[in-house]
mmCIF file of C-alpha atoms and ligand atoms in Angstrom:
data_model
loop_
_atom_site.group_PDB
_atom_site.id
_atom_site.type_symbol
_atom_site.label_atom_id
_atom_site.label_comp_id
_atom_site.label_asym_id
_atom_site.label_seq_id
_atom_site.Cartn_x
_atom_site.Cartn_y
_atom_site.Cartn_z
ATOM 1 C CA UNK A 53 -18.070 15.282 -5.760
ATOM 2 C CA UNK A 54 -15.865 12.702 -3.973
ATOM 3 C CA UNK A 55 -17.227 9.301 -2.953
ATOM 4 C CA UNK A 56 -14.390 8.231 -0.640
ATOM 5 C CA UNK A 57 -11.860 10.257 1.376
ATOM 6 C CA UNK A 58 -8.582 8.741 2.117
ATOM 7 C CA UNK A 59 -6.120 10.030 4.773
ATOM 8 C CA UNK A 60 -2.559 8.419 4.604
ATOM 9 C CA UNK A 61 1.161 9.446 4.908
ATOM 10 C CA UNK A 62 2.427 10.212 1.010
ATOM 11 C CA UNK A 63 3.496 8.908 -1.137
ATOM 12 C CA UNK A 64 2.190 5.495 -0.207
ATOM 13 C CA UNK A 65 1.806 2.961 -3.151
ATOM 14 C CA UNK A 66 -1.043 1.278 -0.919
ATOM 15 C CA UNK A 67 -3.007 4.309 -1.574
ATOM 16 C CA UNK A 68 -2.040 4.318 -4.994
ATOM 17 C CA UNK A 69 -4.082 0.908 -5.157
ATOM 18 C CA UNK A 70 -6.916 3.362 -4.776
ATOM 19 C CA UNK A 71 -6.150 5.975 -6.946
ATOM 20 C CA UNK A 72 -5.298 3.684 -9.781
ATOM 21 C CA UNK A 73 -8.418 1.829 -9.517
ATOM 22 C CA UNK A 74 -10.217 5.169 -9.531
ATOM 23 C CA UNK A 75 -8.629 6.535 -12.430
ATOM 24 C CA UNK A 76 -9.710 3.355 -14.428
ATOM 25 C CA UNK A 77 -13.375 3.275 -13.117
ATOM 26 C CA UNK A 78 -13.883 7.270 -13.301
ATOM 27 C CA UNK A 79 -14.021 7.471 -9.363
ATOM 28 C CA UNK A 80 -13.648 10.788 -7.571
ATOM 29 C CA UNK A 81 -11.624 10.263 -4.407
ATOM 30 C CA UNK A 82 -10.380 12.966 -1.915
ATOM 31 C CA UNK A 83 -6.861 11.918 -0.777
ATOM 32 C CA UNK A 84 -5.459 14.040 2.377
ATOM 33 C CA UNK A 85 -2.019 13.395 4.160
ATOM 34 C CA UNK A 86 1.683 14.209 4.036
ATOM 35 C CA UNK A 87 5.193 12.810 4.172
ATOM 36 C CA UNK A 88 5.380 10.195 6.946
ATOM 37 C CA UNK A 89 7.590 12.107 9.231
ATOM 38 C CA UNK A 90 4.796 15.286 9.420
ATOM 39 C CA UNK A 91 1.683 12.960 10.122
ATOM 40 C CA UNK A 92 2.701 13.062 13.896
ATOM 41 C CA UNK A 93 1.447 16.468 13.762
ATOM 42 C CA UNK A 94 -1.755 15.591 12.145
ATOM 43 C CA UNK A 95 -5.163 15.053 13.462
ATOM 44 C CA UNK A 96 -5.892 11.392 12.538
ATOM 45 C CA UNK A 97 -9.542 12.039 11.995
ATOM 46 C CA UNK A 98 -12.065 12.057 9.174
ATOM 47 C CA UNK A 99 -11.416 15.703 9.191
ATOM 48 C CA UNK A 100 -7.493 14.914 8.943
ATOM 49 C CA UNK A 101 -5.465 18.324 9.033
ATOM 50 C CA UNK A 102 -2.275 19.361 10.196
ATOM 51 C CA UNK A 103 -2.837 20.738 13.420
ATOM 52 C CA UNK A 104 -1.937 24.388 15.059
ATOM 53 C CA UNK A 105 -0.060 24.612 18.163
ATOM 54 C CA UNK A 106 -3.302 25.444 20.078
ATOM 55 C CA UNK A 107 -5.166 22.411 18.716
ATOM 56 C CA UNK A 108 -2.149 20.236 19.854
ATOM 57 C CA UNK A 109 -2.400 21.582 23.241
ATOM 58 C CA UNK A 110 -6.110 20.969 23.472
ATOM 59 C CA UNK A 111 -5.946 17.458 22.144
ATOM 60 C CA UNK A 112 -3.556 16.049 24.465
ATOM 61 C CA UNK A 113 -6.146 13.324 25.426
ATOM 62 C CA UNK A 114 -6.073 12.121 21.834
ATOM 63 C CA UNK A 115 -2.262 11.316 21.967
ATOM 64 C CA UNK A 116 -1.507 7.736 21.248
ATOM 65 C CA UNK A 117 1.888 5.814 20.841
ATOM 66 C CA UNK A 118 2.382 4.608 17.096
ATOM 67 C CA UNK A 119 2.711 0.958 16.703
ATOM 68 C CA UNK A 120 3.650 -0.151 13.221
ATOM 69 C CA UNK A 121 5.643 2.459 11.164
ATOM 70 C CA UNK A 122 5.412 5.400 13.634
ATOM 71 C CA UNK A 123 7.627 5.611 16.594
ATOM 72 C CA UNK A 124 5.837 9.076 17.530
ATOM 73 C CA UNK A 125 3.027 9.873 19.385
ATOM 74 C CA UNK A 126 -0.090 10.437 17.071
ATOM 75 C CA UNK A 127 -3.435 12.553 17.793
ATOM 76 C CA UNK A 128 -5.693 9.777 16.903
ATOM 77 C CA UNK A 129 -9.424 10.867 17.589
ATOM 78 C CA UNK A 130 -11.898 8.250 19.309
ATOM 79 C CA UNK A 131 -13.846 8.809 16.264
ATOM 80 C CA UNK A 132 -11.094 7.702 14.109
ATOM 81 C CA UNK A 133 -10.637 4.809 16.280
ATOM 82 C CA UNK A 134 -14.153 3.757 16.082
ATOM 83 C CA UNK A 135 -14.101 3.948 12.360
ATOM 84 C CA UNK A 136 -10.622 2.439 12.138
ATOM 85 C CA UNK A 137 -10.286 -0.053 14.944
ATOM 86 C CA UNK A 138 -6.675 -1.048 14.017
ATOM 87 C CA UNK A 139 -5.746 2.713 14.071
ATOM 88 C CA UNK A 140 -3.778 2.490 10.503
ATOM 89 C CA UNK A 141 -3.491 4.279 7.595
ATOM 90 C CA UNK A 142 -4.307 4.421 4.535
ATOM 91 C CA UNK A 143 -7.956 5.167 6.198
ATOM 92 C CA UNK A 144 -10.677 5.704 4.021
ATOM 93 C CA UNK A 145 -14.368 7.207 4.823
ATOM 94 C CA UNK A 146 -17.720 7.391 3.104
ATOM 95 C CA UNK A 147 -18.563 10.992 2.600
ATOM 96 C CA UNK A 148 -20.627 11.043 5.899
ATOM 97 C CA UNK A 149 -17.675 9.989 7.745
ATOM 98 C CA UNK A 150 -19.490 7.181 9.763
ATOM 99 C CA UNK A 151 -18.208 4.353 7.837
ATOM 100 C CA UNK A 152 -14.547 3.684 7.973
ATOM 101 C CA UNK A 153 -12.802 1.298 5.473
ATOM 102 C CA UNK A 154 -9.388 0.033 6.314
ATOM 103 C CA UNK A 155 -6.783 -2.427 4.503
ATOM 104 C CA UNK A 156 -5.582 -0.984 1.534
ATOM 105 C CA UNK A 157 -6.934 -4.075 -0.493
ATOM 106 C CA UNK A 158 -10.249 -3.438 0.841
ATOM 107 C CA UNK A 159 -10.135 0.327 -0.026
ATOM 108 C CA UNK A 160 -9.151 -0.900 -3.414
ATOM 109 C CA UNK A 161 -12.414 -3.098 -3.304
ATOM 110 C CA UNK A 162 -14.480 0.017 -2.321
ATOM 111 C CA UNK A 163 -13.364 2.095 -5.261
ATOM 112 C CA UNK A 164 -14.058 -0.845 -7.711
ATOM 113 C CA UNK A 165 -17.485 -1.222 -6.081
ATOM 114 C CA UNK A 166 -18.023 2.556 -6.068
ATOM 115 C CA UNK A 167 -17.208 2.132 -9.956
ATOM 116 C CA UNK A 168 -18.939 -0.724 -10.598
ATOM 117 C CA UNK A 169 -20.286 -0.884 -14.322
ATOM 118 C CA UNK A 170 -17.772 1.386 -15.708
ATOM 119 C CA UNK A 171 -14.644 -1.328 -15.497
ATOM 120 C CA UNK A 172 -15.014 -4.730 -14.369
ATOM 121 C CA UNK A 173 -11.889 -4.582 -12.374
ATOM 122 C CA UNK A 174 -13.487 -7.082 -9.794
ATOM 123 C CA UNK A 175 -14.586 -9.803 -11.961
ATOM 124 C CA UNK A 176 -17.829 -10.572 -13.490
ATOM 125 C CA UNK A 177 -19.267 -13.259 -11.216
ATOM 126 C CA UNK A 178 -18.993 -14.534 -7.714
ATOM 127 C CA UNK A 179 -16.462 -16.970 -8.954
ATOM 128 C CA UNK A 180 -13.996 -14.487 -10.800
ATOM 129 C CA UNK A 181 -14.454 -11.899 -7.949
ATOM 130 C CA UNK A 182 -13.736 -14.772 -5.422
ATOM 131 C CA UNK A 183 -10.536 -15.456 -7.665
ATOM 132 C CA UNK A 184 -9.367 -12.073 -7.490
ATOM 133 C CA UNK A 185 -10.094 -12.059 -3.630
ATOM 134 C CA UNK A 186 -7.417 -15.147 -3.614
ATOM 135 C CA UNK A 187 -4.760 -13.050 -5.051
ATOM 136 C CA UNK A 188 -5.885 -10.073 -2.778
ATOM 137 C CA UNK A 189 -5.359 -12.261 0.071
ATOM 138 C CA UNK A 190 -2.055 -13.746 -0.994
ATOM 139 C CA UNK A 191 -0.676 -10.260 -1.633
ATOM 140 C CA UNK A 192 -1.495 -9.244 2.080
ATOM 141 C CA UNK A 193 0.540 -12.377 3.291
ATOM 142 C CA UNK A 194 3.389 -11.122 1.119
ATOM 143 C CA UNK A 195 2.824 -7.469 2.464
ATOM 144 C CA UNK A 196 2.978 -8.290 6.037
ATOM 145 C CA UNK A 197 6.295 -10.060 5.999
ATOM 146 C CA UNK A 198 7.930 -7.485 3.573
ATOM 147 C CA UNK A 199 6.377 -4.618 5.751
ATOM 148 C CA UNK A 200 8.166 -5.829 8.702
ATOM 149 C CA UNK A 201 11.548 -6.122 6.819
ATOM 150 C CA UNK A 202 11.047 -2.741 5.054
ATOM 151 C CA UNK A 203 10.437 -1.034 8.483
ATOM 152 C CA UNK A 204 13.465 -2.900 10.094
ATOM 153 C CA UNK A 205 15.718 -1.588 6.929
ATOM 154 C CA UNK A 206 14.214 1.957 7.602
ATOM 155 C CA UNK A 207 15.232 1.603 11.262
ATOM 156 C CA UNK A 208 18.277 -0.077 10.614
ATOM 157 C CA UNK A 209 17.478 -2.918 12.617
ATOM 158 C CA UNK A 210 17.335 -5.525 10.019
ATOM 159 C CA UNK A 211 18.112 -9.189 11.287
ATOM 160 C CA UNK A 212 18.859 -12.338 9.400
ATOM 161 C CA UNK A 213 15.666 -13.688 10.406
ATOM 162 C CA UNK A 214 13.316 -10.761 8.967
ATOM 163 C CA UNK A 215 15.434 -11.221 5.731
ATOM 164 C CA UNK A 216 14.836 -14.891 5.593
ATOM 165 C CA UNK A 217 10.874 -14.196 6.013
ATOM 166 C CA UNK A 218 10.851 -11.596 3.541
ATOM 167 C CA UNK A 219 12.915 -13.685 0.901
ATOM 168 C CA UNK A 220 10.486 -16.631 1.479
ATOM 169 C CA UNK A 221 7.207 -14.364 1.277
ATOM 170 C CA UNK A 222 8.775 -12.784 -1.767
ATOM 171 C CA UNK A 223 9.587 -16.035 -3.577
ATOM 172 C CA UNK A 224 6.349 -17.533 -2.989
ATOM 173 C CA UNK A 225 4.164 -14.558 -3.959
ATOM 174 C CA UNK A 226 6.285 -14.076 -7.259
ATOM 175 C CA UNK A 227 6.200 -17.800 -8.051
ATOM 176 C CA UNK A 228 2.292 -17.694 -7.868
ATOM 177 C CA UNK A 229 1.836 -14.815 -10.085
ATOM 178 C CA UNK A 230 4.399 -16.554 -12.397
ATOM 179 C CA UNK A 231 2.298 -19.482 -12.374
ATOM 180 C CA UNK A 232 -1.000 -17.530 -12.992
ATOM 181 C CA UNK A 233 0.346 -15.252 -15.662
ATOM 182 C CA UNK A 234 1.875 -18.750 -17.486
ATOM 183 C CA UNK A 235 -1.770 -19.390 -18.597
ATOM 184 C CA UNK A 236 -1.240 -16.909 -21.190
ATOM 185 C CA UNK A 237 -4.564 -15.051 -20.333
ATOM 186 C CA UNK A 238 -2.517 -11.674 -20.317
ATOM 187 C CA UNK A 239 -3.428 -10.755 -16.678
ATOM 188 C CA UNK A 240 -3.141 -12.184 -13.201
ATOM 189 C CA UNK A 241 -6.505 -13.269 -12.520
ATOM 190 C CA UNK A 242 -7.797 -13.884 -16.242
ATOM 191 C CA UNK A 243 -7.996 -11.818 -19.482
ATOM 192 C CA UNK A 244 -8.859 -8.449 -18.333
ATOM 193 C CA UNK A 245 -6.809 -6.046 -15.762
ATOM 194 C CA UNK A 246 -8.253 -6.564 -12.377
ATOM 195 C CA UNK A 247 -7.719 -5.612 -8.677
ATOM 196 C CA UNK A 248 -5.159 -8.340 -8.453
ATOM 197 C CA UNK A 249 -2.805 -6.552 -10.976
ATOM 198 C CA UNK A 250 -3.280 -3.143 -9.182
ATOM 199 C CA UNK A 251 -2.579 -4.628 -5.806
ATOM 200 C CA UNK A 252 0.401 -6.664 -7.453
ATOM 201 C CA UNK A 253 2.022 -3.493 -9.026
ATOM 202 C CA UNK A 254 1.763 -1.498 -5.959
ATOM 203 C CA UNK A 255 3.226 -4.182 -3.508
ATOM 204 C CA UNK A 256 5.993 -4.734 -5.925
ATOM 205 C CA UNK A 257 6.568 -1.014 -6.133
ATOM 206 C CA UNK A 258 6.635 -0.669 -2.202
ATOM 207 C CA UNK A 259 9.251 -3.559 -2.013
ATOM 208 C CA UNK A 260 11.690 -1.337 -4.092
ATOM 209 C CA UNK A 261 12.500 0.482 -0.692
ATOM 210 C CA UNK A 262 14.883 -2.114 -0.237
ATOM 211 C CA UNK A 263 16.987 -0.691 -2.935
ATOM 212 C CA UNK A 264 18.180 2.458 -0.922
ATOM 213 C CA UNK A 265 19.445 0.005 1.968
ATOM 214 C CA UNK A 266 21.871 -2.082 -0.030
ATOM 215 C CA UNK A 267 24.685 -0.698 2.285
ATOM 216 C CA UNK A 268 23.192 -1.910 5.382
ATOM 217 C CA UNK A 269 22.345 -5.260 3.826
ATOM 218 C CA UNK A 270 26.187 -5.643 2.670
ATOM 219 C CA UNK A 271 27.408 -4.868 6.144
ATOM 220 C CA UNK A 272 25.030 -7.496 7.748
ATOM 221 C CA UNK A 273 26.022 -10.181 4.929
ATOM 222 C CA UNK A 274 22.715 -10.444 3.359
ATOM 223 C CA UNK A 275 21.890 -10.222 -0.391
ATOM 224 C CA UNK A 276 19.176 -8.028 -1.622
ATOM 225 C CA UNK A 277 15.765 -9.815 -2.379
ATOM 226 C CA UNK A 278 15.044 -7.831 -5.460
ATOM 227 C CA UNK A 279 18.197 -8.663 -7.141
ATOM 228 C CA UNK A 280 19.103 -8.769 -10.723
ATOM 229 C CA UNK A 281 18.152 -12.385 -10.649
ATOM 230 C CA UNK A 282 14.275 -11.631 -10.208
ATOM 231 C CA UNK A 283 13.785 -11.007 -13.829
ATOM 232 C CA UNK A 284 15.488 -14.480 -14.717
ATOM 233 C CA UNK A 285 13.569 -16.466 -11.807
ATOM 234 C CA UNK A 286 10.193 -14.958 -12.585
ATOM 235 C CA UNK A 287 10.294 -13.528 -16.152
ATOM 236 C CA UNK A 288 6.375 -13.256 -16.765
ATOM 237 C CA UNK A 289 5.982 -11.576 -13.315
ATOM 238 C CA UNK A 290 8.641 -9.365 -13.896
ATOM 239 C CA UNK A 291 7.579 -8.175 -17.563
ATOM 240 C CA UNK A 292 4.236 -7.788 -16.209
ATOM 241 C CA UNK A 293 5.181 -5.349 -13.567
ATOM 242 C CA UNK A 294 7.228 -3.416 -16.185
ATOM 243 C CA UNK A 295 3.710 -3.317 -18.508
ATOM 244 C CA UNK A 296 1.772 -1.951 -15.687
ATOM 245 C CA UNK A 297 4.110 0.727 -14.397
ATOM 246 C CA UNK A 298 4.101 1.984 -17.890
ATOM 247 C CA UNK A 299 0.051 1.663 -17.922
ATOM 248 C CA UNK A 300 -1.490 5.303 -18.044
ATOM 249 C CA UNK A 301 -3.533 4.632 -15.217
ATOM 250 C CA UNK A 302 -0.629 3.287 -13.105
ATOM 251 C CA UNK A 303 2.152 5.636 -14.388
ATOM 252 C CA UNK A 304 1.233 8.636 -12.474
ATOM 253 C CA UNK A 305 1.534 7.018 -9.155
ATOM 254 C CA UNK A 306 4.175 4.240 -9.681
ATOM 255 C CA UNK A 307 6.655 6.013 -11.886
ATOM 256 C CA UNK A 308 7.292 8.871 -9.712
ATOM 257 C CA UNK A 309 7.521 6.477 -6.560
ATOM 258 C CA UNK A 310 10.221 4.131 -8.162
ATOM 259 C CA UNK A 311 12.271 7.127 -9.616
ATOM 260 C CA UNK A 312 13.108 7.581 -5.989
ATOM 261 C CA UNK A 313 14.779 4.148 -5.919
ATOM 262 C CA UNK A 314 16.504 3.988 -9.176
ATOM 263 C CA UNK A 315 15.021 2.342 -12.207
ATOM 264 C CA UNK A 316 13.378 -1.017 -11.878
HETATM 265 N N1 GSH B 265 -2.240 -3.978 5.501
HETATM 266 C C1 GSH B 265 -2.326 -2.527 6.084
HETATM 267 C C2 GSH B 265 -1.043 -1.932 6.588
HETATM 268 C C3 GSH B 265 -1.464 -0.342 7.157
HETATM 269 C C4 GSH B 265 -0.242 -0.118 8.232
HETATM 270 O O1 GSH B 265 0.375 -1.007 8.912
HETATM 271 N N2 GSH B 265 -0.112 1.002 8.484
HETATM 272 C C5 GSH B 265 0.710 1.673 9.540
HETATM 273 C C6 GSH B 265 1.907 2.374 8.779
HETATM 274 S S1 GSH B 265 2.845 1.622 7.883
HETATM 275 C C7 GSH B 265 0.206 2.305 10.533
HETATM 276 O O2 GSH B 265 -0.904 3.034 10.125
HETATM 277 N N3 GSH B 265 0.326 2.458 11.518
HETATM 278 C C8 GSH B 265 -0.160 3.574 12.893
HETATM 279 C C9 GSH B 265 0.398 3.220 13.950
HETATM 280 O O3 GSH B 265 1.470 3.139 14.127
HETATM 281 O O4 GSH B 265 -0.141 3.641 15.052
HETATM 282 C C10 GSH B 265 -2.750 -2.000 4.719
HETATM 283 O O5 GSH B 265 -2.418 -2.559 3.562
HETATM 284 O O6 GSH B 265 -3.607 -1.135 4.664
#
């Protein structure tokens, strides 16, 4: 039986954080969702499902304007918004549907806690767990600026300001990861694979969206952030990303996702 239900657009590397951790911990997840353009015709709820025409008519009162990444109206139930006050996906629920878990890093933490004892992905004590939290917090800062950039690329509205913020966030995050790996311990937060590595791989995979927008960047006189120079500037981080992508727990999610953007 699944111990967590997650609703999202698919594929989504942020949901891959949870599915990778679940593979490693032996936790069973239920994933519901569809490609991003189809979620406007889905019920955003614990019982998420594609809506029939009749249901859409009956649920007009649930229609809300999308805020981030969605320009269409979305059918979010009151129960969904009670469980997920920020109204975003990925959206996870406990088996009763009463407890909503939001933010992909916290959904990732939930999987690790549910699989506790099998693989110590979330540290071995308060200190190591908190160090992992630090990497997850740093990744969220990276993710915030790069989300705005990737969404603007998709909408063909990228500006020099958004590009500069993404470049700054990218360099700052990758520099920290590079320094962490320079200890030689083998993984980002220490000597074993942790949530910090899973989050890093998923967020960097997501950033590969930039690759299909090189034409737009060129027309705007902007250089790709994810350029050939990244491997030279951040060699440890880049090699670690390559190793993680090939890892048996990561590959089922990350490899097909990256294939859509060409080889990394
Ligand atoms: N930092 C969040 C990002 C979640 C997020 O912003 N989701 C957007 C899609 S990219 C969303 O659900 N938007 C709903 C809306 O526009 O109403 C995470 O990692 O889970």
